[in-house]
PDB file of C-alpha atoms in Angstrom:
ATOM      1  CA  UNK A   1      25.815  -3.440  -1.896  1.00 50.00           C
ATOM      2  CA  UNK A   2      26.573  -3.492   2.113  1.00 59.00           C
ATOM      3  CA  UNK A   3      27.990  -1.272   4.106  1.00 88.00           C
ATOM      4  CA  UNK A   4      29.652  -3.902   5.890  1.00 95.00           C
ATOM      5  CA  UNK A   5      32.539  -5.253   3.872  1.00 96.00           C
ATOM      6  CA  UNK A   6      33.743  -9.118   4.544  1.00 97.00           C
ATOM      7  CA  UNK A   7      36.088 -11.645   2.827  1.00 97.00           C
ATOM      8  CA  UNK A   8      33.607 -14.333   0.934  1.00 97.00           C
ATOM      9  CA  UNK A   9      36.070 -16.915   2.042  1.00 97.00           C
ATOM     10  CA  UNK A  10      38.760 -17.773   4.850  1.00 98.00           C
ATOM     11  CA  UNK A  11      40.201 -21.203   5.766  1.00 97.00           C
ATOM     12  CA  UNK A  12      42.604 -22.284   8.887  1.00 97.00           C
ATOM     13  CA  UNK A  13      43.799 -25.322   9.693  1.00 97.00           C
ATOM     14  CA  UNK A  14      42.359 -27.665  12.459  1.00 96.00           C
ATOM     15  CA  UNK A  15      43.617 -26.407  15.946  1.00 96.00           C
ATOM     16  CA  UNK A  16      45.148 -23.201  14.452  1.00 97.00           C
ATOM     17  CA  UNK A  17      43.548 -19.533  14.973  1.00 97.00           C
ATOM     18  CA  UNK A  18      41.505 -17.321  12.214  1.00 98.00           C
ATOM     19  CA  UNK A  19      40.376 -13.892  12.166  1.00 98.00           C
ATOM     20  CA  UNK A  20      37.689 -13.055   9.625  1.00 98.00           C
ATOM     21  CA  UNK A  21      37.015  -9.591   9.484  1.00 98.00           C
ATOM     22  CA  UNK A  22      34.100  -6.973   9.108  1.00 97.00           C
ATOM     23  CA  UNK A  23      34.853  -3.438   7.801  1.00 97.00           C
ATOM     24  CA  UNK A  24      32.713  -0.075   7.375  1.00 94.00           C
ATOM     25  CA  UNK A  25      32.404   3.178   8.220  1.00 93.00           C
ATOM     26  CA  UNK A  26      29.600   2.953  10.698  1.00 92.00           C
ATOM     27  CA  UNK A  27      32.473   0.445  12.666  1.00 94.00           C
ATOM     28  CA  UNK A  28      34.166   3.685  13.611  1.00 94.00           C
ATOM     29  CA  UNK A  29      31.091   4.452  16.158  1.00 91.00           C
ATOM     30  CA  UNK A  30      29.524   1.357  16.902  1.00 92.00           C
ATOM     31  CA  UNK A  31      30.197  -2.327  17.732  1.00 94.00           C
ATOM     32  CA  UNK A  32      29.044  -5.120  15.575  1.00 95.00           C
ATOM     33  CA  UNK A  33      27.901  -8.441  16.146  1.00 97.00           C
ATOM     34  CA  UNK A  34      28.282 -11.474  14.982  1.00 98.00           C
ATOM     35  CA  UNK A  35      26.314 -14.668  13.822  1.00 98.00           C
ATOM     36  CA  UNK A  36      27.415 -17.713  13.258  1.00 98.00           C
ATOM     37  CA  UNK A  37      25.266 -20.035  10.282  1.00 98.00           C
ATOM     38  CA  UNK A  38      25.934 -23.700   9.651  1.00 97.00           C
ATOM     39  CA  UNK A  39      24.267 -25.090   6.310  1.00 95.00           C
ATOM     40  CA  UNK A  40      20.294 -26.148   7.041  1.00 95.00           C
ATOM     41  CA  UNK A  41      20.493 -24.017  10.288  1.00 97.00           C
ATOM     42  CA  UNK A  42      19.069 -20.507  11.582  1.00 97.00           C
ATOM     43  CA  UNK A  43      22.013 -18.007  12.384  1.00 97.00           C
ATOM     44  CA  UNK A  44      23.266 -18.201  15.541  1.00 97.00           C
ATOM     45  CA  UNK A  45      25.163 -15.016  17.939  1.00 97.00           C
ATOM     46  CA  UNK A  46      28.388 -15.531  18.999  1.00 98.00           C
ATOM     47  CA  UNK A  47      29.610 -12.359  19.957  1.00 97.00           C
ATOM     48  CA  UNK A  48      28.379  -9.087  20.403  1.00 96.00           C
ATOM     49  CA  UNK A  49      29.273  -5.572  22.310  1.00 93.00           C
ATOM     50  CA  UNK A  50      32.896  -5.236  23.059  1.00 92.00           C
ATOM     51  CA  UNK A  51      33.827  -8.872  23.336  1.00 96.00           C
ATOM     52  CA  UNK A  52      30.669 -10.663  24.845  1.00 96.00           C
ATOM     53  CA  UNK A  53      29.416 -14.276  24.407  1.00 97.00           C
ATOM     54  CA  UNK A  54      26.128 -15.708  24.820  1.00 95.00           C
ATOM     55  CA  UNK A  55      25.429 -18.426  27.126  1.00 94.00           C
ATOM     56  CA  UNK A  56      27.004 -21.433  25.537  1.00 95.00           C
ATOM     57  CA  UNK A  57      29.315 -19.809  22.944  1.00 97.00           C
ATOM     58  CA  UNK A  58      32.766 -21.652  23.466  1.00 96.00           C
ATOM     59  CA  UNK A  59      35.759 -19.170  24.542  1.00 96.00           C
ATOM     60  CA  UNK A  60      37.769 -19.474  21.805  1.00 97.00           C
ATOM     61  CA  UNK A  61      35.749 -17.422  20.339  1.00 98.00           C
ATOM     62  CA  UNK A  62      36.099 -13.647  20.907  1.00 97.00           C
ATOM     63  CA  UNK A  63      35.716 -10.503  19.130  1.00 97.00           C
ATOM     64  CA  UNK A  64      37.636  -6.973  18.801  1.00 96.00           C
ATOM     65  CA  UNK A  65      37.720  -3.795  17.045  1.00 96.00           C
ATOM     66  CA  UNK A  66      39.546  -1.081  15.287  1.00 95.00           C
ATOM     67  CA  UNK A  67      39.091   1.677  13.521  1.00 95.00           C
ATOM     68  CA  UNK A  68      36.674   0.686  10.928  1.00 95.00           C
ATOM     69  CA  UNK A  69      37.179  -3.011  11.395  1.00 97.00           C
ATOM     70  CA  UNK A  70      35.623  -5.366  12.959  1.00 97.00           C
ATOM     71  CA  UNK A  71      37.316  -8.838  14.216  1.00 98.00           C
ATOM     72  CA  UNK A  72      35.954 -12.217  15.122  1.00 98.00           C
ATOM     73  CA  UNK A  73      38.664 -14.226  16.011  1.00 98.00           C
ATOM     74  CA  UNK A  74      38.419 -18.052  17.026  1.00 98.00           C
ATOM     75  CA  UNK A  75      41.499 -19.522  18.721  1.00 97.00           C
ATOM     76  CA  UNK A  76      42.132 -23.217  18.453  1.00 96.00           C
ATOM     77  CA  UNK A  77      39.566 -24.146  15.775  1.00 97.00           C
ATOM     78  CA  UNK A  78      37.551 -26.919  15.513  1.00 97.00           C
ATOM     79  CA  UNK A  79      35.944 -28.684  12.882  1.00 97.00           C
ATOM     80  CA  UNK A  80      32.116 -27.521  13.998  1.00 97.00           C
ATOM     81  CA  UNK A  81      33.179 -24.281  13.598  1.00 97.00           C
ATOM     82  CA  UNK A  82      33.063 -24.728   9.846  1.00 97.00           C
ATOM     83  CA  UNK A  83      30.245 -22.233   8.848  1.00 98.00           C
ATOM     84  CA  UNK A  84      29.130 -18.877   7.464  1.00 98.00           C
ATOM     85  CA  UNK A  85      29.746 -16.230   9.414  1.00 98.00           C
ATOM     86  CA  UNK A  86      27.709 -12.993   9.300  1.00 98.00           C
ATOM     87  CA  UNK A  87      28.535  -9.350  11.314  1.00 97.00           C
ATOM     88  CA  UNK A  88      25.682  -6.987  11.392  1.00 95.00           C
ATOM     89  CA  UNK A  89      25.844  -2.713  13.211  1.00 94.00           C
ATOM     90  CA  UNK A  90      24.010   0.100  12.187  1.00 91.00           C
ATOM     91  CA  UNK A  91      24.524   2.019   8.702  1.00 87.00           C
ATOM     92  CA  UNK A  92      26.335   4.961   9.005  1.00 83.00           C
ATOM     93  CA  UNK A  93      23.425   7.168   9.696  1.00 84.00           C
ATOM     94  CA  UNK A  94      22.915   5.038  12.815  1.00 81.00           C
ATOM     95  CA  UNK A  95      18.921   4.042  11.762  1.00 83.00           C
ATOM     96  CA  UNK A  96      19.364   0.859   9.332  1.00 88.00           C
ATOM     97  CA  UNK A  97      19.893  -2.719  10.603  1.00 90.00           C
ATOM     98  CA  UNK A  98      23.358  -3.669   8.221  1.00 93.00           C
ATOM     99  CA  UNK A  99      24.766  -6.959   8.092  1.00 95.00           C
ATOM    100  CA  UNK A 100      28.395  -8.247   6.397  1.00 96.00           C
ATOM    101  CA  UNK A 101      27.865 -10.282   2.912  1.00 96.00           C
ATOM    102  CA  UNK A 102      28.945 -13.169   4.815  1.00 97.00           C
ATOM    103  CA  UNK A 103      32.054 -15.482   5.089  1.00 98.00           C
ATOM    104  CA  UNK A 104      32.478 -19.071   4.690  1.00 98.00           C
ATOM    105  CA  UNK A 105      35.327 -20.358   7.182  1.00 98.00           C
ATOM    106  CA  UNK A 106      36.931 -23.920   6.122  1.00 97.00           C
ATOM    107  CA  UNK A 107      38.304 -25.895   8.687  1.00 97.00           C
ATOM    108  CA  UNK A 108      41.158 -28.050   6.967  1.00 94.00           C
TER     109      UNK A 108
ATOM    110  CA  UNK B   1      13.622 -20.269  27.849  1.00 95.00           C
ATOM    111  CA  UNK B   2      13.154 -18.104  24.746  1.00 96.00           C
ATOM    112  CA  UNK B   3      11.738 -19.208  21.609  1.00 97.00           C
ATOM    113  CA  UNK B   4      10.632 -17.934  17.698  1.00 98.00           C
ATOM    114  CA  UNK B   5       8.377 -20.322  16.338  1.00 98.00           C
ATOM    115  CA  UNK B   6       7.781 -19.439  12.738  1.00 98.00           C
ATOM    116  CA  UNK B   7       5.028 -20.869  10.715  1.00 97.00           C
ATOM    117  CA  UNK B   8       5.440 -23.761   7.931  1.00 97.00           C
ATOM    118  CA  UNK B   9       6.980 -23.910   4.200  1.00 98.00           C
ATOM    119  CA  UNK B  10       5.027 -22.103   1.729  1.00 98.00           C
ATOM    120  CA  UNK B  11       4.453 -22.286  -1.461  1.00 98.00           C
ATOM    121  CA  UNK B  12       2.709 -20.100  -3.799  1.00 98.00           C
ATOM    122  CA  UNK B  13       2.120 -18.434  -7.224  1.00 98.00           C
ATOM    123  CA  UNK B  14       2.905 -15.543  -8.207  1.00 97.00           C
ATOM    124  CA  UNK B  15       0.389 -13.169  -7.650  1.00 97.00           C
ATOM    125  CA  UNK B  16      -0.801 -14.760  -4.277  1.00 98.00           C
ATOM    126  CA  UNK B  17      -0.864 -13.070  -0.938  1.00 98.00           C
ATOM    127  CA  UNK B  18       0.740 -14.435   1.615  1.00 98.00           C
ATOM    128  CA  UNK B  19       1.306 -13.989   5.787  1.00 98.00           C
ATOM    129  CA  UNK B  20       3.752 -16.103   7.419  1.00 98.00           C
ATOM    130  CA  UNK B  21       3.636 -16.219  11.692  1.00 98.00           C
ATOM    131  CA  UNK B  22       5.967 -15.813  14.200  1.00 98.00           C
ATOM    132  CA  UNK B  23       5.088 -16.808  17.583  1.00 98.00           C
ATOM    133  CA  UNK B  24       7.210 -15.788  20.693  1.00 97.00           C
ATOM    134  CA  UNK B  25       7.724 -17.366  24.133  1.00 97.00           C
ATOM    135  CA  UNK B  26       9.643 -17.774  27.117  1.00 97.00           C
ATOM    136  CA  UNK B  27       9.459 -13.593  27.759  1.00 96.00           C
ATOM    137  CA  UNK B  28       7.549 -10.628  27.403  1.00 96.00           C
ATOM    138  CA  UNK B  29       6.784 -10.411  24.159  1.00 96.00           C
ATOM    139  CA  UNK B  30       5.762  -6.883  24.449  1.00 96.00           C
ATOM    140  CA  UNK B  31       8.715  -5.717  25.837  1.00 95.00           C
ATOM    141  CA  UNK B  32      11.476  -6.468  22.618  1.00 96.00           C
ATOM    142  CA  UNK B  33      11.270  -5.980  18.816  1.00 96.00           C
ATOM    143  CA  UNK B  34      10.705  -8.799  16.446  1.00 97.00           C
ATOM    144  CA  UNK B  35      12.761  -8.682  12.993  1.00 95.00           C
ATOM    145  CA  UNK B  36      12.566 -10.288  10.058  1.00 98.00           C
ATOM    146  CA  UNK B  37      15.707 -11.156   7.933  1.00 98.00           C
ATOM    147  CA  UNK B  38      15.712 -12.544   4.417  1.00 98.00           C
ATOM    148  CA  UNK B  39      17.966 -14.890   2.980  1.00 98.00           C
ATOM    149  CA  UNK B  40      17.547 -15.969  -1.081  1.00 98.00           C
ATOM    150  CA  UNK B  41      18.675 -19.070  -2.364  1.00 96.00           C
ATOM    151  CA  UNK B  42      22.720 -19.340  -1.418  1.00 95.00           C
ATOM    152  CA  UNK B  43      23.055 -15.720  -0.515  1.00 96.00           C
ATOM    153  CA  UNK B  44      23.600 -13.718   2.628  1.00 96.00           C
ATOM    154  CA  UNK B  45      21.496 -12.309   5.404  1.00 97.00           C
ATOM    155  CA  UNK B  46      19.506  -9.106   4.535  1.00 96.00           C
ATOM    156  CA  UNK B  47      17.271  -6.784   7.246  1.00 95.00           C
ATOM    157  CA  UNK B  48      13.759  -6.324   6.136  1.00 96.00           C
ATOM    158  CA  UNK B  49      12.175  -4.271   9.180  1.00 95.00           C
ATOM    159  CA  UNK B  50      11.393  -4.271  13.072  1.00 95.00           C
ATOM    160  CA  UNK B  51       8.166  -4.032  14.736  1.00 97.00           C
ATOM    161  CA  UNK B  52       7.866  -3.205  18.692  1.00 97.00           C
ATOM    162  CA  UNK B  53       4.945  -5.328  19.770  1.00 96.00           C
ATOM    163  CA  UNK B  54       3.625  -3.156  22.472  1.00 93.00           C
ATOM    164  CA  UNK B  55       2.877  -0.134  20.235  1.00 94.00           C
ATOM    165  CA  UNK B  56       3.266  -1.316  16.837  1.00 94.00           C
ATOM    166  CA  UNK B  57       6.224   1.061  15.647  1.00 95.00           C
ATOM    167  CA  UNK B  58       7.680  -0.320  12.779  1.00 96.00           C
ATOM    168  CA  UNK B  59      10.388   0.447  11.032  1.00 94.00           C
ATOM    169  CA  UNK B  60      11.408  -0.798   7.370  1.00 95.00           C
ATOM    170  CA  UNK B  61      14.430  -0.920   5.587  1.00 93.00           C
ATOM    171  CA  UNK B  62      14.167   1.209   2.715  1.00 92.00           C
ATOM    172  CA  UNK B  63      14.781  -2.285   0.196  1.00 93.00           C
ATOM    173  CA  UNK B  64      11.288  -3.410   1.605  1.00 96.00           C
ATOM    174  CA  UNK B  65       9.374  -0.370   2.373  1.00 96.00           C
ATOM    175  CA  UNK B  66       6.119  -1.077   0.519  1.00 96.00           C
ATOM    176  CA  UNK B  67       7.142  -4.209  -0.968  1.00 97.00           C
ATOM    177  CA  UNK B  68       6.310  -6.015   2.395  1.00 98.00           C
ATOM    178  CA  UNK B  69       4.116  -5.651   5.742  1.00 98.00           C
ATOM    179  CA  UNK B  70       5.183  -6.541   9.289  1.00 98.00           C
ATOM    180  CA  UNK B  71       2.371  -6.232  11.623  1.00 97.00           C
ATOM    181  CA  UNK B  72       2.048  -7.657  15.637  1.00 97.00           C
ATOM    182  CA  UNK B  73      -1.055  -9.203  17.949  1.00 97.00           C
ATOM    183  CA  UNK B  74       0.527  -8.835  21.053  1.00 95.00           C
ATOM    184  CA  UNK B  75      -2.899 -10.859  22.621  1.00 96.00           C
ATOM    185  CA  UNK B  76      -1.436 -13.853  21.417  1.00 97.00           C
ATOM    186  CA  UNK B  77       2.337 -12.946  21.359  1.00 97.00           C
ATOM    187  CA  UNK B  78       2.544 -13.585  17.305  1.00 98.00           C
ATOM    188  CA  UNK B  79       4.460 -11.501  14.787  1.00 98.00           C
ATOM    189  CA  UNK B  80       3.592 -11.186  10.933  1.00 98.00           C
ATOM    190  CA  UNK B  81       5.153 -10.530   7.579  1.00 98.00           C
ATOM    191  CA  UNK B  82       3.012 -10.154   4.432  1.00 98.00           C
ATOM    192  CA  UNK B  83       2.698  -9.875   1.316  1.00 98.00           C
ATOM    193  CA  UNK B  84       0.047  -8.577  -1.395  1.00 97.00           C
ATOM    194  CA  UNK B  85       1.096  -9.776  -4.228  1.00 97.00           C
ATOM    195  CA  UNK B  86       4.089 -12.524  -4.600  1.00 98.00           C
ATOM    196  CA  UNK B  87       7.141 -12.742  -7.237  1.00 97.00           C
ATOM    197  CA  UNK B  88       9.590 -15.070  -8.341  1.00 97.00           C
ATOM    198  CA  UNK B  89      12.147 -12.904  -6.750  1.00 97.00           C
ATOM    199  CA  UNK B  90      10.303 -13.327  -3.490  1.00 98.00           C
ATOM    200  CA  UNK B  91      11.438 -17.071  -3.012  1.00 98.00           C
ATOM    201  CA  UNK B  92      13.589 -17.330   0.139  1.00 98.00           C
ATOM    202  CA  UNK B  93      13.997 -18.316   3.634  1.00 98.00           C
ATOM    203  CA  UNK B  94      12.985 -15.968   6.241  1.00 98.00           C
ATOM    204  CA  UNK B  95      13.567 -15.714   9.596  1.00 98.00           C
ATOM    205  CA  UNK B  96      11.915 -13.901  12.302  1.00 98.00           C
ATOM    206  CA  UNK B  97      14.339 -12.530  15.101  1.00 98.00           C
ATOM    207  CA  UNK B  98      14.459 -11.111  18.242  1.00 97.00           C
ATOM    208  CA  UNK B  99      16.022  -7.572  18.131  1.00 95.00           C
ATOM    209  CA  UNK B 100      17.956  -5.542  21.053  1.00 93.00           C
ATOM    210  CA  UNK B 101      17.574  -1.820  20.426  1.00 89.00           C
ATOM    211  CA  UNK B 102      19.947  -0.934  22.886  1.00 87.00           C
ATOM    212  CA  UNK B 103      22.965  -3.058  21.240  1.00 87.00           C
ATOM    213  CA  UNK B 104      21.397  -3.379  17.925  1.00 87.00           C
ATOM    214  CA  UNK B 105      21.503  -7.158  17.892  1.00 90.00           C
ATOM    215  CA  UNK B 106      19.395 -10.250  17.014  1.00 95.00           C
ATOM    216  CA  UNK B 107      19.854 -12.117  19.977  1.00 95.00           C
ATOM    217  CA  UNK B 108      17.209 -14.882  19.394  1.00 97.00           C
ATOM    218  CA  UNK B 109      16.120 -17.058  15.719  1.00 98.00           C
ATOM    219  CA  UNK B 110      13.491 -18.542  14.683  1.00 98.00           C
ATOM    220  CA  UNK B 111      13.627 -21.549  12.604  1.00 98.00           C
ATOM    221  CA  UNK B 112      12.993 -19.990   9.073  1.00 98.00           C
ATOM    222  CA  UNK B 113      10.071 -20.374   7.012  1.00 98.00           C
ATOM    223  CA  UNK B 114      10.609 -21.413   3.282  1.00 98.00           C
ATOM    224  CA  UNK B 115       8.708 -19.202   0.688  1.00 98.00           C
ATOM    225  CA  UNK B 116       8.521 -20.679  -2.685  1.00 98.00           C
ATOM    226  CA  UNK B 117       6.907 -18.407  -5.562  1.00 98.00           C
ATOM    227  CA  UNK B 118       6.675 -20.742  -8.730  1.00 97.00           C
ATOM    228  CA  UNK B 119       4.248 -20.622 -11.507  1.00 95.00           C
TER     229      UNK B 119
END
């Protein structure tokens, strides 16, 4: 089992804004990251730190954090952002690579 | 600009050994650890180990200590992950990544290569 607790499945409607969420203990004292994996396709980062984006990542995507949770929230949806999405931080000891069990967003 | 270019779909029996490539470009290959992350048939994204080029520390995680080895020849910028001895339960894609210590990310993907164990 993960550390790293997410919902297997979130929708939101075209245009609308969804938070999926990432939640652990280790969340408490470090940031997570998140990847972003369309079907056929090698995972992608969208966010990582406090609220960063790589070059290229749109800006309605954006990330926060609380407590033990973990947020990736996209504002203003859009179809391509139909996908998997993965968060990975460190175990609690602070040594291991973790990652989420993954959810799949639906755009309706 | 960066690049992971992994070597080509496999498939093998089980039994077989097997070493699958991952060549990096675009920086200094020395300078960043390489990853590799499973993913089996319609399931999620699992850490298998790092490996720091420029000294060859690696570090597994404990679901793939001795069931795997990651090795590095930083002469020709190329990163490795084998296996001695292949199983059924063995058959996935997996990716080779480029891993920031300092904000404990994977920052850069290969493609994948596709292992198939089948008798």
């Amino acid at each position: 089992s993960s550390e790293l607790t997410q919902d297997p499945a979130v929708s939101v409607a075209l245009g609308q804004t969804v938070r999926i969420t990432c939640q652990g203990d280790s969340l408490r004292s470090y940031y997570a990251s998140w990847y972003q994996q369309k079907p056929g396709q090698a995972p992608v980062l969208v966010i990582y730190g406090k609220n960063n984006r790589p070059s290229g990542i749109p800006d309605r995507f954006s990330g926060s954090s609380s407590g033990n949770t973990a947020s990736l929230t996209i504002t203003g949806a859009q179809a391509e952002d139909e996908a998997d999405y993965y968060c990975n931080s460190r175990d609690s000891s602070g040594n291991r690579v973790v990652f989420g069990g993954g959810t799949k967003l639906t755009v309706l | 600009e960066v690049q992971l270019v992994q070597s080509g779909a496999e498939v093998k029996k089980p039994g077989e050994s097997l070493k699958i490539s991952c060549k990096g470009s675009g920086y200094s290959f020395t300078s960043y650890w390489i990853g590799w992350v499973r993913q089996m048939p319609g399931k999620g994204l699992e850490w298998m180990g790092i490996i720091y080029p420029g000294d060859s520390d690696t570090r597994y995680s404990p679901s793939f200590q001795g069931q795997v080895t990651i090795s590095a020849d930083k002469s020709i910028s190329t990163a490795y992950l084998q296996w001695s001895s292949l199983k059924a339960s063995d058959t996935a894609m997996y990716y080779c990544v480029r891993f920031v210590l300092s904000q404990w990310l994977f920052d850069y993907w290969g493609q994948g290569t596709l292992v198939t164990v089948s008798s």
